[in-house]
PDB file of N, CA and C in Angstrom:
ATOM      1  N   MET A  17     -14.859  -2.121  18.252  1.00  0.00           N
ATOM      2  CA  MET A  17     -16.275  -1.862  18.206  1.00  0.00           C
ATOM      3  C   MET A  17     -16.723  -1.912  16.744  1.00  0.00           C
ATOM      4  N   ARG A  18     -17.778  -2.670  16.476  1.00  0.00           N
ATOM      5  CA  ARG A  18     -18.300  -2.783  15.113  1.00  0.00           C
ATOM      6  C   ARG A  18     -19.552  -1.924  14.980  1.00  0.00           C
ATOM      7  N   THR A  19     -19.662  -1.245  13.843  1.00  0.00           N
ATOM      8  CA  THR A  19     -20.823  -0.389  13.615  1.00  0.00           C
ATOM      9  C   THR A  19     -21.699  -0.909  12.484  1.00  0.00           C
ATOM     10  N   GLY A  20     -21.225  -1.908  11.755  1.00  0.00           N
ATOM     11  CA  GLY A  20     -21.967  -2.400  10.602  1.00  0.00           C
ATOM     12  C   GLY A  20     -21.654  -1.646   9.327  1.00  0.00           C
ATOM     13  N   SER A  21     -20.810  -0.617   9.409  1.00  0.00           N
ATOM     14  CA  SER A  21     -20.454   0.173   8.228  1.00  0.00           C
ATOM     15  C   SER A  21     -18.998  -0.057   7.827  1.00  0.00           C
ATOM     16  N   GLU A  22     -18.428  -1.179   8.226  1.00  0.00           N
ATOM     17  CA  GLU A  22     -17.007  -1.413   7.987  1.00  0.00           C
ATOM     18  C   GLU A  22     -16.592  -1.376   6.514  1.00  0.00           C
ATOM     19  N   PRO A  23     -17.366  -1.897   5.582  1.00  0.00           N
ATOM     20  CA  PRO A  23     -16.894  -1.787   4.198  1.00  0.00           C
ATOM     21  C   PRO A  23     -16.709  -0.342   3.738  1.00  0.00           C
ATOM     22  N   ALA A  24     -17.546   0.571   4.225  1.00  0.00           N
ATOM     23  CA  ALA A  24     -17.450   1.962   3.793  1.00  0.00           C
ATOM     24  C   ALA A  24     -16.421   2.741   4.603  1.00  0.00           C
ATOM     25  N   THR A  25     -16.153   2.325   5.829  1.00  0.00           N
ATOM     26  CA  THR A  25     -15.262   3.095   6.705  1.00  0.00           C
ATOM     27  C   THR A  25     -14.082   2.262   7.169  1.00  0.00           C
ATOM     28  N   ALA A  26     -13.705   1.244   6.408  1.00  0.00           N
ATOM     29  CA  ALA A  26     -12.624   0.354   6.813  1.00  0.00           C
ATOM     30  C   ALA A  26     -11.298   1.098   6.864  1.00  0.00           C
ATOM     31  N   ARG A  27     -10.454   0.652   7.766  1.00  0.00           N
ATOM     32  CA  ARG A  27      -9.121   1.235   7.910  1.00  0.00           C
ATOM     33  C   ARG A  27      -8.095   0.222   7.440  1.00  0.00           C
ATOM     34  N   SER A  28      -7.068   0.701   6.818  1.00  0.00           N
ATOM     35  CA  SER A  28      -6.032  -0.166   6.283  1.00  0.00           C
ATOM     36  C   SER A  28      -4.851  -0.227   7.234  1.00  0.00           C
ATOM     37  N   ALA A  29      -4.223  -1.381   7.310  1.00  0.00           N
ATOM     38  CA  ALA A  29      -3.002  -1.529   8.100  1.00  0.00           C
ATOM     39  C   ALA A  29      -1.848  -0.986   7.256  1.00  0.00           C
ATOM     40  N   LEU A  30      -1.634   0.318   7.354  1.00  0.00           N
ATOM     41  CA  LEU A  30      -0.702   0.980   6.439  1.00  0.00           C
ATOM     42  C   LEU A  30       0.737   0.541   6.637  1.00  0.00           C
ATOM     43  N   ARG A  31       1.152   0.293   7.856  1.00  0.00           N
ATOM     44  CA  ARG A  31       2.531  -0.136   8.063  1.00  0.00           C
ATOM     45  C   ARG A  31       2.772  -1.520   7.459  1.00  0.00           C
ATOM     46  N   ALA A  32       1.805  -2.408   7.560  1.00  0.00           N
ATOM     47  CA  ALA A  32       1.936  -3.728   6.927  1.00  0.00           C
ATOM     48  C   ALA A  32       1.961  -3.580   5.410  1.00  0.00           C
ATOM     49  N   ARG A  33       1.076  -2.739   4.875  1.00  0.00           N
ATOM     50  CA  ARG A  33       1.081  -2.490   3.432  1.00  0.00           C
ATOM     51  C   ARG A  33       2.400  -1.901   2.979  1.00  0.00           C
ATOM     52  N   PHE A  34       2.980  -1.005   3.809  1.00  0.00           N
ATOM     53  CA  PHE A  34       4.256  -0.389   3.460  1.00  0.00           C
ATOM     54  C   PHE A  34       5.341  -1.457   3.317  1.00  0.00           C
ATOM     55  N   TRP A  35       5.472  -2.345   4.307  1.00  0.00           N
ATOM     56  CA  TRP A  35       6.531  -3.353   4.270  1.00  0.00           C
ATOM     57  C   TRP A  35       6.308  -4.367   3.161  1.00  0.00           C
ATOM     58  N   LEU A  36       5.069  -4.751   2.913  1.00  0.00           N
ATOM     59  CA  LEU A  36       4.792  -5.672   1.812  1.00  0.00           C
ATOM     60  C   LEU A  36       5.078  -5.021   0.462  1.00  0.00           C
ATOM     61  N   SER A  37       4.745  -3.749   0.323  1.00  0.00           N
ATOM     62  CA  SER A  37       5.048  -3.046  -0.932  1.00  0.00           C
ATOM     63  C   SER A  37       6.546  -2.873  -1.118  1.00  0.00           C
ATOM     64  N   LEU A  38       7.244  -2.609  -0.026  1.00  0.00           N
ATOM     65  CA  LEU A  38       8.701  -2.488  -0.120  1.00  0.00           C
ATOM     66  C   LEU A  38       9.324  -3.812  -0.558  1.00  0.00           C
ATOM     67  N   TRP A  39       8.819  -4.913  -0.012  1.00  0.00           N
ATOM     68  CA  TRP A  39       9.288  -6.249  -0.410  1.00  0.00           C
ATOM     69  C   TRP A  39       8.992  -6.475  -1.897  1.00  0.00           C
ATOM     70  N   GLY A  40       7.805  -6.101  -2.343  1.00  0.00           N
ATOM     71  CA  GLY A  40       7.454  -6.231  -3.751  1.00  0.00           C
ATOM     72  C   GLY A  40       8.312  -5.355  -4.646  1.00  0.00           C
ATOM     73  N   LEU A  41       8.664  -4.165  -4.160  1.00  0.00           N
ATOM     74  CA  LEU A  41       9.522  -3.268  -4.935  1.00  0.00           C
ATOM     75  C   LEU A  41      10.897  -3.891  -5.156  1.00  0.00           C
ATOM     76  N   VAL A  42      11.446  -4.472  -4.095  1.00  0.00           N
ATOM     77  CA  VAL A  42      12.767  -5.115  -4.212  1.00  0.00           C
ATOM     78  C   VAL A  42      12.712  -6.230  -5.255  1.00  0.00           C
ATOM     79  N   TRP A  43      11.674  -7.066  -5.198  1.00  0.00           N
ATOM     80  CA  TRP A  43      11.576  -8.175  -6.149  1.00  0.00           C
ATOM     81  C   TRP A  43      11.278  -7.691  -7.568  1.00  0.00           C
ATOM     82  N   ALA A  44      10.521  -6.620  -7.713  1.00  0.00           N
ATOM     83  CA  ALA A  44      10.250  -6.090  -9.052  1.00  0.00           C
ATOM     84  C   ALA A  44      11.530  -5.540  -9.680  1.00  0.00           C
ATOM     85  N   ILE A  45      12.325  -4.843  -8.879  1.00  0.00           N
ATOM     86  CA  ILE A  45      13.608  -4.329  -9.391  1.00  0.00           C
ATOM     87  C   ILE A  45      14.523  -5.483  -9.767  1.00  0.00           C
ATOM     88  N   PHE A  46      14.608  -6.480  -8.884  1.00  0.00           N
ATOM     89  CA  PHE A  46      15.446  -7.648  -9.161  1.00  0.00           C
ATOM     90  C   PHE A  46      14.961  -8.373 -10.418  1.00  0.00           C
ATOM     91  N   GLY A  47      13.652  -8.562 -10.538  1.00  0.00           N
ATOM     92  CA  GLY A  47      13.104  -9.259 -11.704  1.00  0.00           C
ATOM     93  C   GLY A  47      13.357  -8.504 -12.994  1.00  0.00           C
ATOM     94  N   THR A  48      13.200  -7.188 -12.943  1.00  0.00           N
ATOM     95  CA  THR A  48      13.461  -6.382 -14.139  1.00  0.00           C
ATOM     96  C   THR A  48      14.912  -6.538 -14.582  1.00  0.00           C
ATOM     97  N   ALA A  49      15.826  -6.409 -13.641  1.00  0.00           N
ATOM     98  CA  ALA A  49      17.252  -6.525 -13.981  1.00  0.00           C
ATOM     99  C   ALA A  49      17.605  -7.936 -14.441  1.00  0.00           C
ATOM    100  N   ALA A  50      17.109  -8.943 -13.728  1.00  0.00           N
ATOM    101  CA  ALA A  50      17.456 -10.325 -14.064  1.00  0.00           C
ATOM    102  C   ALA A  50      16.930 -10.719 -15.438  1.00  0.00           C
ATOM    103  N   PHE A  51      15.671 -10.379 -15.721  1.00  0.00           N
ATOM    104  CA  PHE A  51      15.112 -10.744 -17.024  1.00  0.00           C
ATOM    105  C   PHE A  51      15.760  -9.943 -18.152  1.00  0.00           C
ATOM    106  N   ALA A  52      16.120  -8.693 -17.889  1.00  0.00           N
ATOM    107  CA  ALA A  52      16.793  -7.902 -18.923  1.00  0.00           C
ATOM    108  C   ALA A  52      18.165  -8.495 -19.243  1.00  0.00           C
ATOM    109  N   LEU A  53      18.881  -8.897 -18.205  1.00  0.00           N
ATOM    110  CA  LEU A  53      20.205  -9.488 -18.425  1.00  0.00           C
ATOM    111  C   LEU A  53      20.119 -10.874 -19.051  1.00  0.00           C
ATOM    112  N   ALA A  54      19.031 -11.601 -18.782  1.00  0.00           N
ATOM    113  CA  ALA A  54      18.866 -12.946 -19.328  1.00  0.00           C
ATOM    114  C   ALA A  54      18.330 -12.922 -20.760  1.00  0.00           C
ATOM    115  N   GLY A  55      17.968 -11.759 -21.257  1.00  0.00           N
ATOM    116  CA  GLY A  55      17.505 -11.653 -22.632  1.00  0.00           C
ATOM    117  C   GLY A  55      16.030 -11.971 -22.812  1.00  0.00           C
ATOM    118  N   HIS A  56      15.212 -11.716 -21.790  1.00  0.00           N
ATOM    119  CA  HIS A  56      13.765 -11.913 -21.869  1.00  0.00           C
ATOM    120  C   HIS A  56      13.083 -10.550 -21.744  1.00  0.00           C
ATOM    121  N   PRO A  57      13.016  -9.800 -22.850  1.00  0.00           N
ATOM    122  CA  PRO A  57      12.493  -8.433 -22.760  1.00  0.00           C
ATOM    123  C   PRO A  57      11.022  -8.355 -22.349  1.00  0.00           C
ATOM    124  N   GLY A  58      10.212  -9.326 -22.725  1.00  0.00           N
ATOM    125  CA  GLY A  58       8.800  -9.298 -22.355  1.00  0.00           C
ATOM    126  C   GLY A  58       8.617  -9.381 -20.842  1.00  0.00           C
ATOM    127  N   TRP A  59       9.334 -10.298 -20.219  1.00  0.00           N
ATOM    128  CA  TRP A  59       9.253 -10.431 -18.765  1.00  0.00           C
ATOM    129  C   TRP A  59       9.877  -9.225 -18.067  1.00  0.00           C
ATOM    130  N   ALA A  60      10.915  -8.672 -18.665  1.00  0.00           N
ATOM    131  CA  ALA A  60      11.545  -7.479 -18.081  1.00  0.00           C
ATOM    132  C   ALA A  60      10.563  -6.302 -18.102  1.00  0.00           C
ATOM    133  N   VAL A  61       9.809  -6.158 -19.192  1.00  0.00           N
ATOM    134  CA  VAL A  61       8.810  -5.093 -19.276  1.00  0.00           C
ATOM    135  C   VAL A  61       7.691  -5.338 -18.259  1.00  0.00           C
ATOM    136  N   ALA A  62       7.270  -6.583 -18.111  1.00  0.00           N
ATOM    137  CA  ALA A  62       6.221  -6.907 -17.134  1.00  0.00           C
ATOM    138  C   ALA A  62       6.675  -6.557 -15.719  1.00  0.00           C
ATOM    139  N   CYS A  63       7.905  -6.896 -15.388  1.00  0.00           N
ATOM    140  CA  CYS A  63       8.435  -6.545 -14.067  1.00  0.00           C
ATOM    141  C   CYS A  63       8.608  -5.039 -13.931  1.00  0.00           C
ATOM    142  N   GLY A  64       8.949  -4.363 -15.013  1.00  0.00           N
ATOM    143  CA  GLY A  64       9.063  -2.906 -14.982  1.00  0.00           C
ATOM    144  C   GLY A  64       7.721  -2.234 -14.730  1.00  0.00           C
ATOM    145  N   VAL A  65       6.667  -2.774 -15.330  1.00  0.00           N
ATOM    146  CA  VAL A  65       5.327  -2.233 -15.086  1.00  0.00           C
ATOM    147  C   VAL A  65       4.932  -2.477 -13.635  1.00  0.00           C
ATOM    148  N   LEU A  66       5.234  -3.674 -13.133  1.00  0.00           N
ATOM    149  CA  LEU A  66       4.973  -3.975 -11.729  1.00  0.00           C
ATOM    150  C   LEU A  66       5.756  -3.034 -10.820  1.00  0.00           C
ATOM    151  N   TRP A  67       6.983  -2.732 -11.188  1.00  0.00           N
ATOM    152  CA  TRP A  67       7.820  -1.791 -10.447  1.00  0.00           C
ATOM    153  C   TRP A  67       7.127  -0.432 -10.367  1.00  0.00           C
ATOM    154  N   LEU A  68       6.587   0.019 -11.476  1.00  0.00           N
ATOM    155  CA  LEU A  68       5.880   1.302 -11.513  1.00  0.00           C
ATOM    156  C   LEU A  68       4.639   1.281 -10.613  1.00  0.00           C
ATOM    157  N   VAL A  69       3.860   0.213 -10.681  1.00  0.00           N
ATOM    158  CA  VAL A  69       2.643   0.102  -9.862  1.00  0.00           C
ATOM    159  C   VAL A  69       2.989   0.091  -8.381  1.00  0.00           C
ATOM    160  N   VAL A  70       4.018  -0.653  -8.007  1.00  0.00           N
ATOM    161  CA  VAL A  70       4.421  -0.726  -6.598  1.00  0.00           C
ATOM    162  C   VAL A  70       4.945   0.622  -6.122  1.00  0.00           C
ATOM    163  N   THR A  71       5.657   1.340  -6.967  1.00  0.00           N
ATOM    164  CA  THR A  71       6.155   2.658  -6.596  1.00  0.00           C
ATOM    165  C   THR A  71       5.002   3.633  -6.346  1.00  0.00           C
ATOM    166  N   VAL A  72       3.991   3.604  -7.195  1.00  0.00           N
ATOM    167  CA  VAL A  72       2.818   4.459  -6.989  1.00  0.00           C
ATOM    168  C   VAL A  72       2.107   4.069  -5.697  1.00  0.00           C
ATOM    169  N   ASP A  73       1.964   2.770  -5.448  1.00  0.00           N
ATOM    170  CA  ASP A  73       1.316   2.305  -4.224  1.00  0.00           C
ATOM    171  C   ASP A  73       2.101   2.757  -2.995  1.00  0.00           C
ATOM    172  N   LEU A  74       3.423   2.653  -3.035  1.00  0.00           N
ATOM    173  CA  LEU A  74       4.245   3.123  -1.915  1.00  0.00           C
ATOM    174  C   LEU A  74       4.071   4.613  -1.688  1.00  0.00           C
ATOM    175  N   THR A  75       3.967   5.381  -2.759  1.00  0.00           N
ATOM    176  CA  THR A  75       3.760   6.825  -2.631  1.00  0.00           C
ATOM    177  C   THR A  75       2.438   7.116  -1.931  1.00  0.00           C
ATOM    178  N   VAL A  76       1.382   6.420  -2.329  1.00  0.00           N
ATOM    179  CA  VAL A  76       0.070   6.619  -1.705  1.00  0.00           C
ATOM    180  C   VAL A  76       0.113   6.202  -0.231  1.00  0.00           C
ATOM    181  N   ILE A  77       0.742   5.085   0.055  1.00  0.00           N
ATOM    182  CA  ILE A  77       0.832   4.608   1.441  1.00  0.00           C
ATOM    183  C   ILE A  77       1.585   5.617   2.301  1.00  0.00           C
ATOM    184  N   LEU A  78       2.716   6.094   1.830  1.00  0.00           N
ATOM    185  CA  LEU A  78       3.490   7.069   2.609  1.00  0.00           C
ATOM    186  C   LEU A  78       2.721   8.366   2.799  1.00  0.00           C
ATOM    187  N   ARG A  79       1.971   8.769   1.789  1.00  0.00           N
ATOM    188  CA  ARG A  79       1.152   9.983   1.914  1.00  0.00           C
ATOM    189  C   ARG A  79       0.099   9.798   3.000  1.00  0.00           C
ATOM    190  N   HIS A  80      -0.548   8.652   3.013  1.00  0.00           N
ATOM    191  CA  HIS A  80      -1.570   8.394   4.030  1.00  0.00           C
ATOM    192  C   HIS A  80      -0.968   8.282   5.430  1.00  0.00           C
ATOM    193  N   ILE A  81       0.204   7.691   5.536  1.00  0.00           N
ATOM    194  CA  ILE A  81       0.859   7.601   6.849  1.00  0.00           C
ATOM    195  C   ILE A  81       1.192   9.000   7.351  1.00  0.00           C
ATOM    196  N   ARG A  82       1.692   9.862   6.465  1.00  0.00           N
ATOM    197  CA  ARG A  82       2.077  11.219   6.875  1.00  0.00           C
ATOM    198  C   ARG A  82       0.876  12.110   7.175  1.00  0.00           C
ATOM    199  N   GLN A  83      -0.315  11.742   6.707  1.00  0.00           N
ATOM    200  CA  GLN A  83      -1.491  12.554   6.977  1.00  0.00           C
ATOM    201  C   GLN A  83      -1.983  12.392   8.409  1.00  0.00           C
ATOM    202  N   GLY A  84      -1.436  11.461   9.125  1.00  0.00           N
ATOM    203  CA  GLY A  84      -1.745  11.354  10.541  1.00  0.00           C
ATOM    204  C   GLY A  84      -2.908  10.457  10.883  1.00  0.00           C
ATOM    205  N   PRO A  85      -3.518  10.714  12.042  1.00  0.00           N
ATOM    206  CA  PRO A  85      -4.494   9.776  12.573  1.00  0.00           C
ATOM    207  C   PRO A  85      -5.779   9.661  11.770  1.00  0.00           C
ATOM    208  N   HIS A  86      -6.026  10.557  10.845  1.00  0.00           N
ATOM    209  CA  HIS A  86      -7.231  10.382  10.024  1.00  0.00           C
ATOM    210  C   HIS A  86      -7.128   9.099   9.217  1.00  0.00           C
ATOM    211  N   TYR A  87      -5.950   8.801   8.709  1.00  0.00           N
ATOM    212  CA  TYR A  87      -5.757   7.579   7.931  1.00  0.00           C
ATOM    213  C   TYR A  87      -5.070   6.489   8.729  1.00  0.00           C
ATOM    214  N   GLN A  88      -4.451   6.805   9.844  1.00  0.00           N
ATOM    215  CA  GLN A  88      -3.738   5.817  10.638  1.00  0.00           C
ATOM    216  C   GLN A  88      -4.143   5.969  12.099  1.00  0.00           C
ATOM    217  N   PRO A  89      -5.403   5.710  12.423  1.00  0.00           N
ATOM    218  CA  PRO A  89      -5.850   5.900  13.798  1.00  0.00           C
ATOM    219  C   PRO A  89      -5.338   4.802  14.715  1.00  0.00           C
ATOM    220  N   GLY A  90      -5.232   5.140  15.967  1.00  0.00           N
ATOM    221  CA  GLY A  90      -4.843   4.166  16.965  1.00  0.00           C
ATOM    222  C   GLY A  90      -6.062   3.464  17.534  1.00  0.00           C
ATOM    223  N   PRO A  91      -5.849   2.542  18.479  1.00  0.00           N
ATOM    224  CA  PRO A  91      -6.973   1.815  19.043  1.00  0.00           C
ATOM    225  C   PRO A  91      -7.894   2.693  19.882  1.00  0.00           C
ATOM    226  N   ASP A  92      -7.424   3.867  20.307  1.00  0.00           N
ATOM    227  CA  ASP A  92      -8.257   4.744  21.118  1.00  0.00           C
ATOM    228  C   ASP A  92      -9.173   5.644  20.286  1.00  0.00           C
ATOM    229  N   VAL A  93      -9.041   5.628  18.961  1.00  0.00           N
ATOM    230  CA  VAL A  93      -9.880   6.451  18.085  1.00  0.00           C
ATOM    231  C   VAL A  93     -11.097   5.616  17.677  1.00  0.00           C
ATOM    232  N   PRO A  94     -12.309   6.100  17.973  1.00  0.00           N
ATOM    233  CA  PRO A  94     -13.498   5.308  17.620  1.00  0.00           C
ATOM    234  C   PRO A  94     -13.709   5.258  16.114  1.00  0.00           C
ATOM    235  N   PRO A  95     -14.478   4.290  15.629  1.00  0.00           N
ATOM    236  CA  PRO A  95     -14.734   4.192  14.193  1.00  0.00           C
ATOM    237  C   PRO A  95     -15.493   5.407  13.684  1.00  0.00           C
ATOM    238  N   TYR A  96     -15.278   5.721  12.419  1.00  0.00           N
ATOM    239  CA  TYR A  96     -15.976   6.838  11.798  1.00  0.00           C
ATOM    240  C   TYR A  96     -17.430   6.472  11.569  1.00  0.00           C
ATOM    241  N   ARG A  97     -18.296   7.426  11.717  1.00  0.00           N
ATOM    242  CA  ARG A  97     -19.707   7.197  11.433  1.00  0.00           C
ATOM    243  C   ARG A  97     -19.913   7.283   9.914  1.00  0.00           C
ATOM    244  N   PRO A  98     -20.738   6.413   9.348  1.00  0.00           N
ATOM    245  CA  PRO A  98     -20.973   6.492   7.906  1.00  0.00           C
ATOM    246  C   PRO A  98     -21.741   7.748   7.552  1.00  0.00           C
ATOM    247  N   PRO A  99     -21.568   8.256   6.330  1.00  0.00           N
ATOM    248  CA  PRO A  99     -22.317   9.442   5.908  1.00  0.00           C
ATOM    249  C   PRO A  99     -23.816   9.139   5.886  1.00  0.00           C
ATOM    250  N   ARG A 100     -24.600  10.154   6.207  1.00  0.00           N
ATOM    251  CA  ARG A 100     -26.063   9.993   6.280  1.00  0.00           C
ATOM    252  C   ARG A 100     -26.717  10.010   4.904  1.00  0.00           C
ATOM    253  N   SER A 101     -26.023  10.541   3.891  1.00  0.00           N
ATOM    254  CA  SER A 101     -26.645  10.652   2.566  1.00  0.00           C
ATOM    255  C   SER A 101     -26.529   9.378   1.764  1.00  0.00           C
TER     256      SER A 101
END
């Protein structure tokens, strides 16, 4: 059901985000190690920063998943009404 307020009340596919972030975490760790061993410190630092960003994103995703149906509603939960203010 569409209400016209989807940009303000959109729901995220948290399980898909979780698996994509996990995939990114694996590659960031691999890239950090590979570039460090290959002697490319700039790329190793870039992958390390990406590793940090993905870790924070995974933490937020897991927090939202654990908060329950407010952030991970099922198909039987109707869309949220936008705020009146």
